[in-house]
Short mmCIF file of C-alpha atoms in Angstrom, two decimals:
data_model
loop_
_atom_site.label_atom_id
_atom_site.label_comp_id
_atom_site.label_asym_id
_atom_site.label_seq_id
_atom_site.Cartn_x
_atom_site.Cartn_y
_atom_site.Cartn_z
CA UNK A 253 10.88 -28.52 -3.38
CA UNK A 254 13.95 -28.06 -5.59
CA UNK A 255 16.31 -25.35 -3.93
CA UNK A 256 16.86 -23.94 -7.48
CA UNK A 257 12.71 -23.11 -7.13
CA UNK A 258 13.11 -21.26 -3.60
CA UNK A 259 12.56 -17.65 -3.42
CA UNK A 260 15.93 -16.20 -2.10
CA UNK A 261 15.36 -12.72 -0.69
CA UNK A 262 18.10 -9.77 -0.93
CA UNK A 263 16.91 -7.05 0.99
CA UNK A 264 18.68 -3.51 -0.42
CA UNK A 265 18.81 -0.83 1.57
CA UNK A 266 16.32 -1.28 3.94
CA UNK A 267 15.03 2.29 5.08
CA UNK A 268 11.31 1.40 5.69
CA UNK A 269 9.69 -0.61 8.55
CA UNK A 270 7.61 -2.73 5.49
CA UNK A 271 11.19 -4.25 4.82
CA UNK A 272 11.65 -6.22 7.59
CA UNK A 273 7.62 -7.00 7.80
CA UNK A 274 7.26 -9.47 4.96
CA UNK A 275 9.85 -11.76 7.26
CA UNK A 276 7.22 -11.91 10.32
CA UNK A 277 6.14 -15.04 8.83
CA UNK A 278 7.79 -18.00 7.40
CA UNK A 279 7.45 -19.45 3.94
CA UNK A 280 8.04 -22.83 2.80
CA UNK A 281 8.99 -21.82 -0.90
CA UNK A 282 11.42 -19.41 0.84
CA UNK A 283 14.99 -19.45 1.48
CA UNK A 284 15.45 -19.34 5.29
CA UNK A 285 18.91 -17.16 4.74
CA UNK A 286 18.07 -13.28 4.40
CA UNK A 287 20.88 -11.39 2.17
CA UNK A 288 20.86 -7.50 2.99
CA UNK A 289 22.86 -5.08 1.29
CA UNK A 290 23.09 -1.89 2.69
CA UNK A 291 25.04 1.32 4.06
CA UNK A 292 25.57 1.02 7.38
CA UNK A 293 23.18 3.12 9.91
CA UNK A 294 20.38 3.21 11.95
CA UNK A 295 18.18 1.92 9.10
CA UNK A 296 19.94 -1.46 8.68
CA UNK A 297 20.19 -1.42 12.74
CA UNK A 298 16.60 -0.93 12.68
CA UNK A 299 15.71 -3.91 10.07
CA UNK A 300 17.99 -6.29 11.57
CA UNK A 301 16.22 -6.02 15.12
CA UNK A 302 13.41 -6.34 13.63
CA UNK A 303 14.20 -9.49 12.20
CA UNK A 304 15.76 -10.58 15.81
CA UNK A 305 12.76 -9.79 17.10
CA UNK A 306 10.45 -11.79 15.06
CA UNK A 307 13.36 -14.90 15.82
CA UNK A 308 13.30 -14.93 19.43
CA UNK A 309 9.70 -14.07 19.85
CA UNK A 310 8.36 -16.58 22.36
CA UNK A 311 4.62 -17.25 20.03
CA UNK A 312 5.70 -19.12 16.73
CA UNK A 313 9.11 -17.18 16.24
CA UNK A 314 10.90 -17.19 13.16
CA UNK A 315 14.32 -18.82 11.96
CA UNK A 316 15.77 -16.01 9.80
CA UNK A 317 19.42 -16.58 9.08
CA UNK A 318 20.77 -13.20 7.91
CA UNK A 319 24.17 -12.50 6.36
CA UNK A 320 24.86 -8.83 5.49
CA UNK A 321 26.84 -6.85 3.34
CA UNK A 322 27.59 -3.39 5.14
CA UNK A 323 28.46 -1.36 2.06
CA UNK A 324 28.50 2.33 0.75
CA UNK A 325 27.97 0.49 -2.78
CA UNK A 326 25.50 -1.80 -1.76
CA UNK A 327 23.75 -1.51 -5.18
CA UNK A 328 27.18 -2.71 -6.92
CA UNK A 329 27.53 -5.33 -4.58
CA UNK A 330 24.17 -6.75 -4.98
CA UNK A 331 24.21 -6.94 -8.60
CA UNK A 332 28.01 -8.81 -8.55
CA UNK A 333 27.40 -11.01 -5.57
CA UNK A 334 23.32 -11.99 -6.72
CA UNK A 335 23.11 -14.67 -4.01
CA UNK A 336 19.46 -14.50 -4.42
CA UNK A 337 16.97 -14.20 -7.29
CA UNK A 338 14.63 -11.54 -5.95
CA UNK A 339 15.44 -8.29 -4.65
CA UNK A 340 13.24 -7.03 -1.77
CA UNK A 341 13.40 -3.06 -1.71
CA UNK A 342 11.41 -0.77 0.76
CA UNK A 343 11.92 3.11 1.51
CA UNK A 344 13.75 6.19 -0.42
CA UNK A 345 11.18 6.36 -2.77
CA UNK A 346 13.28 9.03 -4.93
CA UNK A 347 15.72 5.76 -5.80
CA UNK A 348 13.60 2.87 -5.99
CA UNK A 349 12.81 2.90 -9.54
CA UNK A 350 16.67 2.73 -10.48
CA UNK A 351 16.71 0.02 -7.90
CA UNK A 352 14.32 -1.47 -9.53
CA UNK A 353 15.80 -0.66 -13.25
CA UNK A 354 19.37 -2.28 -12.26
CA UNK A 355 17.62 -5.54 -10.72
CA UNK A 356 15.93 -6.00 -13.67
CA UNK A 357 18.35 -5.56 -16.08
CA UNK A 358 20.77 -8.22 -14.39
CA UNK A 359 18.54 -10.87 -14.44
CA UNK A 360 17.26 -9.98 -10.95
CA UNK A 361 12.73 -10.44 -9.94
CA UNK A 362 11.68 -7.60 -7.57
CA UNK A 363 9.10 -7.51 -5.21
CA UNK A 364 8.72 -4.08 -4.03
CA UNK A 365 6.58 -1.55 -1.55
CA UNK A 366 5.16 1.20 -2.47
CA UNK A 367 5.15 3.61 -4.28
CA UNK A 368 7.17 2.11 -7.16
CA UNK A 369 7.95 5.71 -8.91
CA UNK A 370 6.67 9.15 -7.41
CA UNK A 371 6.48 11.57 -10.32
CA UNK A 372 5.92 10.90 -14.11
CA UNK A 373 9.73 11.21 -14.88
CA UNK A 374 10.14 7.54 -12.54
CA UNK A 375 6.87 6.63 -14.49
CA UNK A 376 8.96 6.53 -17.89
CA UNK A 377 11.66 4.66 -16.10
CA UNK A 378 8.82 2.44 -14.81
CA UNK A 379 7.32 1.07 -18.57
CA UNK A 380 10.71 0.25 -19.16
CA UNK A 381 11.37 -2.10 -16.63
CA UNK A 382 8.19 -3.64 -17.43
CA UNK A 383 9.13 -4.11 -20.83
CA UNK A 384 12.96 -5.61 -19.86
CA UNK A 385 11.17 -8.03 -17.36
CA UNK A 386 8.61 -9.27 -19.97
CA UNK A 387 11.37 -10.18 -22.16
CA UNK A 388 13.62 -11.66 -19.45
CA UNK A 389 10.53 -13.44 -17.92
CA UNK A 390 11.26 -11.74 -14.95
CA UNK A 391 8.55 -10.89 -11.84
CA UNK A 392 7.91 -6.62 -10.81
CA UNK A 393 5.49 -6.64 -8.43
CA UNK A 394 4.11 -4.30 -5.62
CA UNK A 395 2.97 -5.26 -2.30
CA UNK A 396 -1.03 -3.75 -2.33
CA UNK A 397 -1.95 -4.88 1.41
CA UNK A 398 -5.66 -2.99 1.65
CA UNK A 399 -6.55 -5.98 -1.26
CA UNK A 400 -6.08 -7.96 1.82
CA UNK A 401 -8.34 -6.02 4.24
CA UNK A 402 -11.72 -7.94 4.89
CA UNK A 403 -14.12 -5.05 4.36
CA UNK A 404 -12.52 -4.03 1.21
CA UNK A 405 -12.91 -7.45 0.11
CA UNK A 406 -16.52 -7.29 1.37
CA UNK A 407 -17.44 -4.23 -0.36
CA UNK A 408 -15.72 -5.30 -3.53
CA UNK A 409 -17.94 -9.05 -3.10
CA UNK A 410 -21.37 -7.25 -2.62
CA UNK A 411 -20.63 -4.46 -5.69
CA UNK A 412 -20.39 -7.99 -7.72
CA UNK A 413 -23.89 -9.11 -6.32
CA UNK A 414 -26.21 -7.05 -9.06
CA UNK A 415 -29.08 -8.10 -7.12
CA UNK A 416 -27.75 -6.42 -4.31
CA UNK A 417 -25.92 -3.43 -5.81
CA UNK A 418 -27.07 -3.27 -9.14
CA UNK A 419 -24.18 -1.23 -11.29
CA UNK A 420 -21.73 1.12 -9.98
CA UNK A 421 -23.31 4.79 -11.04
CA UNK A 422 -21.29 6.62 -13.41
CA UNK A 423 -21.11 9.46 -10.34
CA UNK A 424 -20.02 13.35 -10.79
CA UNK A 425 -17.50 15.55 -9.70
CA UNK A 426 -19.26 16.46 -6.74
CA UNK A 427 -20.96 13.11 -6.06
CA UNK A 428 -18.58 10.45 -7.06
CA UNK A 429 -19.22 6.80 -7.95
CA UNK A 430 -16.23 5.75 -5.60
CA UNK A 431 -14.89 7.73 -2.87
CA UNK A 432 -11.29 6.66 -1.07
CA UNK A 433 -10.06 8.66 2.28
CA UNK A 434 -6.96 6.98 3.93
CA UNK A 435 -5.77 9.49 6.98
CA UNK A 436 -2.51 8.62 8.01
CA UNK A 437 -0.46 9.44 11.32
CA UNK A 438 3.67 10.21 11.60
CA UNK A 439 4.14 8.88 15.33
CA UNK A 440 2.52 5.55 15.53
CA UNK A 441 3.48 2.16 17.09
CA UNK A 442 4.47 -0.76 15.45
CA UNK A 443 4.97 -4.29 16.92
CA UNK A 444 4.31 -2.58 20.23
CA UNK A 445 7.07 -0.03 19.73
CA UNK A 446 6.83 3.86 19.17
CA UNK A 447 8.09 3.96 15.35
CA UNK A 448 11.25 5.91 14.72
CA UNK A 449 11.09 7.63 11.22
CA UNK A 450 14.23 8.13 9.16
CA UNK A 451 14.42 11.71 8.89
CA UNK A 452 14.57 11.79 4.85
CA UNK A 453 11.16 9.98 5.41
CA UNK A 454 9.70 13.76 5.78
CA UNK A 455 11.55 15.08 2.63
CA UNK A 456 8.87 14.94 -0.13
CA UNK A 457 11.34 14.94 -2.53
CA UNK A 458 12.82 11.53 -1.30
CA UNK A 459 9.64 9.85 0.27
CA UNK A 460 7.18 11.38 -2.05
CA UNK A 461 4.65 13.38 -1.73
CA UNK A 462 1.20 12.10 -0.20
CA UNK A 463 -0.31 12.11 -3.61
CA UNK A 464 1.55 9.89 -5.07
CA UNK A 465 2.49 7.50 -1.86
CA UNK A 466 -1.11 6.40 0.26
CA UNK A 467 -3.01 7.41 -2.56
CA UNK A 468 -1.47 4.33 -4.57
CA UNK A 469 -3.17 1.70 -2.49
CA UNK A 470 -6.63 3.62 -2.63
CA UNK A 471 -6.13 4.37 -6.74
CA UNK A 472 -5.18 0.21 -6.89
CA UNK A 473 -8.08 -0.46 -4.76
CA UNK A 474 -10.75 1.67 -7.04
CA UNK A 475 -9.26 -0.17 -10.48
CA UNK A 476 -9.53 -3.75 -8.13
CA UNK A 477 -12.92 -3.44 -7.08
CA UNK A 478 -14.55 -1.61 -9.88
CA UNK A 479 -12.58 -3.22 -12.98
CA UNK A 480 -11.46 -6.88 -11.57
CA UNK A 481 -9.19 -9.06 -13.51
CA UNK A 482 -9.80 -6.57 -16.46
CA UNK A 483 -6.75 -5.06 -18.35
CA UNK A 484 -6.97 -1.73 -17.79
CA UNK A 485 -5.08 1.54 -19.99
CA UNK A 486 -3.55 4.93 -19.61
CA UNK A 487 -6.29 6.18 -21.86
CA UNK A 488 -8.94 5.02 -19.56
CA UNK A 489 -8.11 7.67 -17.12
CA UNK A 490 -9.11 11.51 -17.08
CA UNK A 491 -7.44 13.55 -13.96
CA UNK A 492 -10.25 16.62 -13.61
CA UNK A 493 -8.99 18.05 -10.69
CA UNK A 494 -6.13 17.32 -8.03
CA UNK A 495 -4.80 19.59 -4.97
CA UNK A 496 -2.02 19.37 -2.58
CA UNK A 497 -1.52 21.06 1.06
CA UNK A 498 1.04 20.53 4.11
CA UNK A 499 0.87 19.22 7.41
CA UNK A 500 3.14 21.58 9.78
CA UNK A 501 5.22 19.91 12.12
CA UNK A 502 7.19 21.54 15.44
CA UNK A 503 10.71 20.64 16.46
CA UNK A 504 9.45 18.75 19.49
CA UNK A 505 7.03 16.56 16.83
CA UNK A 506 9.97 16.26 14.54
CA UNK A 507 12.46 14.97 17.75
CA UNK A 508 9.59 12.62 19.01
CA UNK A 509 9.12 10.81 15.66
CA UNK A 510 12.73 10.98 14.75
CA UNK A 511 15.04 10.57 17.36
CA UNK A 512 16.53 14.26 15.82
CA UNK A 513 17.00 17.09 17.76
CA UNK A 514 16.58 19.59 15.61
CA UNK A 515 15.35 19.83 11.46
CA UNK A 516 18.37 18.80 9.52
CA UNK A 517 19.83 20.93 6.88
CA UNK A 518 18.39 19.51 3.70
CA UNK A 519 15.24 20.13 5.06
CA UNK A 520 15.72 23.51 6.01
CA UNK A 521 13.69 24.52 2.31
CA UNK A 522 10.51 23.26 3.78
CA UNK A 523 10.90 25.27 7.28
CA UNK A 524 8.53 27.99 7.94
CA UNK A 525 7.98 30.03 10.67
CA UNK A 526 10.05 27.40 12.83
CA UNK A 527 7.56 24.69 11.60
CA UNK A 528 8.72 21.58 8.75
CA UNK A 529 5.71 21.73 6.27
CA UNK A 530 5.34 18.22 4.76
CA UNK A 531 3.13 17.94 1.84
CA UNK A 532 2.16 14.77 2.75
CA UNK A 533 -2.09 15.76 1.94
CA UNK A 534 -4.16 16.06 -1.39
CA UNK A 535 -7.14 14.96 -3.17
CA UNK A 536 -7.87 13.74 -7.03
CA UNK A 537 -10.90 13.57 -8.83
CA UNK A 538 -10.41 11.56 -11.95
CA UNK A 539 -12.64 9.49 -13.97
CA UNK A 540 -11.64 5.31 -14.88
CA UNK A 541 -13.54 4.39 -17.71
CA UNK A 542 -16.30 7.27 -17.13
CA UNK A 543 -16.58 6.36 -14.21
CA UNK A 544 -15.83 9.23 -11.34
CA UNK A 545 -13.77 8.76 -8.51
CA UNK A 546 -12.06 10.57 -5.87
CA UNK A 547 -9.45 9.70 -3.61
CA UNK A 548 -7.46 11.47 -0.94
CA UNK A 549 -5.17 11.34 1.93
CA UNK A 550 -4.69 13.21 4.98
CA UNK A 551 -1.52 13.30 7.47
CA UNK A 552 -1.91 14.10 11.16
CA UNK A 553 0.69 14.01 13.72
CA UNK A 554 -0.42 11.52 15.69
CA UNK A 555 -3.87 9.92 16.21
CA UNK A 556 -6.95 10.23 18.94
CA UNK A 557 -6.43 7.61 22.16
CA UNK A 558 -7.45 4.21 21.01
CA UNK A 559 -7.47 5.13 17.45
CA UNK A 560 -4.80 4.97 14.26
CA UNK A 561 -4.41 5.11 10.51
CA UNK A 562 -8.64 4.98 8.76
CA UNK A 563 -9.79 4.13 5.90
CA UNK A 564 -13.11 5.33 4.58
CA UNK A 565 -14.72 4.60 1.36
CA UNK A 566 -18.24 4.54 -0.76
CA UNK A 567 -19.03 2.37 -3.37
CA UNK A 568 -22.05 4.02 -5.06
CA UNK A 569 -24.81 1.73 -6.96
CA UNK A 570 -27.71 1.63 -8.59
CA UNK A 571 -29.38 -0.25 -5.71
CA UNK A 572 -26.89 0.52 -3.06
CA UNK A 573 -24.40 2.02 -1.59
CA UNK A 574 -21.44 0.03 0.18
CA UNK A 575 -19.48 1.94 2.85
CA UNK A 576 -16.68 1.65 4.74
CA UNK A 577 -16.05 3.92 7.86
CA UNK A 578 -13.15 3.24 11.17
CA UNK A 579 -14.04 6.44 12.81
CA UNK A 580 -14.57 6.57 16.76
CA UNK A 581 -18.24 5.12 16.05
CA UNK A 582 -16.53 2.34 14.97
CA UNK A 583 -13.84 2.07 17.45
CA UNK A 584 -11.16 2.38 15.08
CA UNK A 585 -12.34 -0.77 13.55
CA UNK A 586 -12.66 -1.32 9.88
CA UNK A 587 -16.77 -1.55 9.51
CA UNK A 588 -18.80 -2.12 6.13
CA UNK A 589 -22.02 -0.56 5.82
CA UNK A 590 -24.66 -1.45 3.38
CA UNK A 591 -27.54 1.27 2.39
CA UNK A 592 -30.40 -0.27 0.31
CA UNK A 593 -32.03 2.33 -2.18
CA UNK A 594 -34.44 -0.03 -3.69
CA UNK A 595 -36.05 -1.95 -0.08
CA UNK A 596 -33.96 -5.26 -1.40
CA UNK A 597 -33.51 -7.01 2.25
CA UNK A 598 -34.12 -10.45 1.48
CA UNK A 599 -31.15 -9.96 -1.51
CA UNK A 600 -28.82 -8.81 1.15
CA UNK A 601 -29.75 -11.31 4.08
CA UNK A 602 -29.05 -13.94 0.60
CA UNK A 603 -26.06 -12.59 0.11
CA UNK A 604 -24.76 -12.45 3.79
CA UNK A 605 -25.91 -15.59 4.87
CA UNK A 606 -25.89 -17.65 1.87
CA UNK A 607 -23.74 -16.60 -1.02
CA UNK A 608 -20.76 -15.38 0.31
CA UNK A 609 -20.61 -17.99 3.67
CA UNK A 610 -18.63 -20.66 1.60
CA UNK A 611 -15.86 -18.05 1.63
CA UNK A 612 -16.32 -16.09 4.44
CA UNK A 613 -18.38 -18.47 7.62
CA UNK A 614 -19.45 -16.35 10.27
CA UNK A 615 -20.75 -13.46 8.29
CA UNK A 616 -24.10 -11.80 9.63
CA UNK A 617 -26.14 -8.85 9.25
CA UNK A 618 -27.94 -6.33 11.77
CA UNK A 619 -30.06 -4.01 10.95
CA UNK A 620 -29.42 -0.43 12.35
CA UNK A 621 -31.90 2.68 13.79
CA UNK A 622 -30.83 4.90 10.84
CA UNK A 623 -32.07 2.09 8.24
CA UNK A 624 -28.46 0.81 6.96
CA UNK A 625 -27.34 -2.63 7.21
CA UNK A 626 -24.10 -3.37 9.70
CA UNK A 627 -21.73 -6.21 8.36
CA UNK A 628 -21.03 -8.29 11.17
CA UNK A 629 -17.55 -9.48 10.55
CA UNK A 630 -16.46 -11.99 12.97
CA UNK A 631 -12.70 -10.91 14.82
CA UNK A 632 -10.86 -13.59 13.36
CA UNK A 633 -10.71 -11.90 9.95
CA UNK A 634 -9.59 -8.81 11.52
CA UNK A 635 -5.83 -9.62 11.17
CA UNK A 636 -4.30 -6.10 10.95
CA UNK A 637 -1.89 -4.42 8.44
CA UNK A 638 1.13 -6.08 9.71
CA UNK A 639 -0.17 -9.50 8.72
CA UNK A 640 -1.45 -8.72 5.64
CA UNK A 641 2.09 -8.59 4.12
CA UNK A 642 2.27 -12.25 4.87
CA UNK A 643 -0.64 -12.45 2.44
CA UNK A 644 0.91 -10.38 0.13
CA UNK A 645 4.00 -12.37 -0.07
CA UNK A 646 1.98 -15.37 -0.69
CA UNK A 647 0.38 -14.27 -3.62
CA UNK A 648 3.92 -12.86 -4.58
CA UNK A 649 5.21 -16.39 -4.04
CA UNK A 650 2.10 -18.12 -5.98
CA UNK A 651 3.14 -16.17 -9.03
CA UNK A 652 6.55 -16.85 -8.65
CA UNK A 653 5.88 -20.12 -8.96
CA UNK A 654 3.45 -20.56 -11.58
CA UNK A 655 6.40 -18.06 -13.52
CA UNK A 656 3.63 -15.11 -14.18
CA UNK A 657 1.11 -13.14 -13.00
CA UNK A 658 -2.68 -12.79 -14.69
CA UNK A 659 -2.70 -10.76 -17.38
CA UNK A 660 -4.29 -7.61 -15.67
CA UNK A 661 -1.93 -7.26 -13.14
CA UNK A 662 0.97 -5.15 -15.21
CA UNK A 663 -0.75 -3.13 -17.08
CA UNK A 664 -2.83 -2.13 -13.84
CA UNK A 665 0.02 -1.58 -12.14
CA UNK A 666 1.18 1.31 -14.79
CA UNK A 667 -2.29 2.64 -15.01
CA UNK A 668 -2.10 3.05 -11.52
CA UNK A 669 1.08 5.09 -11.08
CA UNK A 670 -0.32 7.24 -14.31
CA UNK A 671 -2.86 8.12 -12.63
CA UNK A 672 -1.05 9.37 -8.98
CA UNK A 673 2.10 11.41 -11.01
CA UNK A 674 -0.59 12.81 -13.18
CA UNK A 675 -2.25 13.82 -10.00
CA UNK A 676 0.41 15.55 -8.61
CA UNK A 677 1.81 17.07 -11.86
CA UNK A 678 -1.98 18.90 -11.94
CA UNK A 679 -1.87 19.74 -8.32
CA UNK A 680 1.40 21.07 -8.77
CA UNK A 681 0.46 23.46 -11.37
CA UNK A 682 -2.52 25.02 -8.87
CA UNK A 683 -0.79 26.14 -5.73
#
């Protein structure tokens, strides 16, 4: 490979764990030198022993090479120096999008977590860095891990077996076609380690709120699953109903996740009765092509013994219903679920253990006491969260070299972040 074709990754102000997790892997098409630009602080302390970490891991470790530039004008500096071609960014949600803006209008591709914009105002900002990169031929793209997950790949293989599933129901308001629940936790470990939050990461005006942060993989996953490879548009959404509510956290909760003794001053707003409320819940009902769905997401403190963040959803069809539950029944475990409405066994046991094995070997199916169908997903596609941003980044890198992405993929994206401002401009306006 060329070295003008390498992917050369500038990592800006790293203030989110995701940053450093798309280097646990190593790429061929990728530049083995890592250029961060940053303020100095714990956050850039943080990414860069992460990065140590993955290179003198004793199992496969990497061979990052990382030069940085400790800088209050790290932005600046980025944009003069450009000794890469695609700008990495992960964390302060509030300034992402004029990250984003400013890569994109100095020649510069982006590959970005999410969320990309968290209200409608980054949304306008948003369509017009799509616009500059189409012209410019440059890459935007977000990194959507749950595509990645094996039982939301399942479920989103079986909806596209009619036999099976028939059509996705149109669904109501109260019984929707496609449901998405994500509950998340604050204190968690990562790579083994207790994570330490950055204590801006519980101002809602700088991380975003939880409407318009989880909720963006769940809202990708519905268009994904229910509308693949089709170009979606803004007018193919209807928000009918959205809601917001807080999580209350202690001063002993805020010092274990933080490192912080005490709630600092710019978050002294959201203090009540000596307890931070974050609004990091809420729920939408909105309908994508007539089609009714309803998403939410939930913040605890810190989950049950043995468990973590869940992910539950229900894919409603004519013929069946596909559903996805990690509760303690499950162990904690992603587990798909299949519920037959019309008797159709033999199509199932087809589908299982004939149609989808050239993709997926190992697959089986058990039949359970309360008459639904258990997926039996063999371990090795279990790979966790962490490792699907290795995936991501290959399909990142795939585009990159091909010099686009399918058609669908843009225009989804700004469907997508329509529909979560929109959701928490409504919820905003019913306290």
């Amino acid at each position: 490979m060329e070295e003008s074709d390498k992917v050369v990754f500038m990592s800006l102000d790293p203030g989110h764990f995701h940053a450093g997790l798309i280097h646990k892997s190593m790429y061929p098409q990728v530049d083995s030198t890592v250029y961060v630009f940053a303020p100095d602080g714990a956050e850039l302390k943080d990414f860069l022993q992460r990065l140590e970490g993955f290179n003198t891991r004793s199992d496969n470790p990497t061979a990052w090479n990382v030069e940085v530039y400790k800088t209050p004008d790290y932005l600046n500096q980025m944009i003069q120096r450009k000794p890469g071609n695609v700008m990495m960014v992960a964390g302060k949600n509030d300034q992402k999008i004029d990250y984003i803006l400013a890569a994109v209008q100095n020649g510069i591709h982006v590959y970005a977590d999410k969320p990309l914009v968290i209200d409608q105002k980054g949304f306008e900002k948003l369509n017009q860095a799509f616009g500059i990169a189409e012209m410019d031929d440059l890459l935007l793209y977000d990194i959507m891990t749950e595509r990645f997950e094996i039982t939301s790949i399942l479920q989103k293989e079986l909806s596209l077996i009619p036999e099976v599933f028939g059509t996705l129901v149109d669904g109501t308001l109260d019984k929707p076609a496609i449901t998405k629940e994500s509950v998340h936790h604050f204190f968690k470990y990562v790579s083994g380690q207790p994570l330490i939050r950055p204590d801006w990461f519980f101002d809602v005006t700088k991380q975003g709120e939880g409407l318009v942060d989880v909720t963006t993989h769940l809202v990708d996953l519905i268009q994904w699953a229910a509308f693949p490879e089709q170009v979606l548009d803004m007018s193919d959404v209807e928000m009918l109903a959205a809601r917001r509510w807080s999580t209350p956290l202690s001063s002993e909760e805020f010092q274990k996740v933080t490192g912080k003794a005490d709630f600092p001053e710019f978050l002294h707003k959201d203090v009540k009765d000596g307890q931070l409320q974050v609004y990091g819940n809420g729920e939408m009902h909105y309908t994508l092509r007539g089609k009714h769905a309803k998403v939410s997401v939930i913040w605890d403190f810190q989950a049950p013994e043995g468990g973590g963040d869940t992910h539950y959803s229900v894919m409603r069809g004519t013929k069946a219903n596909l559903i996805i539950q990690q509760g303690e029944a499950e162990a904690f475990k992603p587990t798909l679920y299949v519920e037959l409405l019309e008797g159709q066994e033999k199509e199932l046991e087809q589908a299982i253990r004939v149609s989808l094995q050239g993709n997926y070997p190992g697959l089986g199916l058990e039949k359970l006491s309360d008459g639904k169908y258990l997926v039996q997903i063999p371990d090795s596609y279990h790979v966790g969260h962490e490792a699907h941003f290795a995936q991501v980044t290959e399909k990142f890198l795939e585009y990159f070299k091909e010099g686009n992405m399918p058609d669908w993929e843009v225009p989804n994206i700004l469907v997508k972040y329509f529909t979560t401002t929109k959701a928490l401009e409504l919820a905003r306006q019913n306290p």
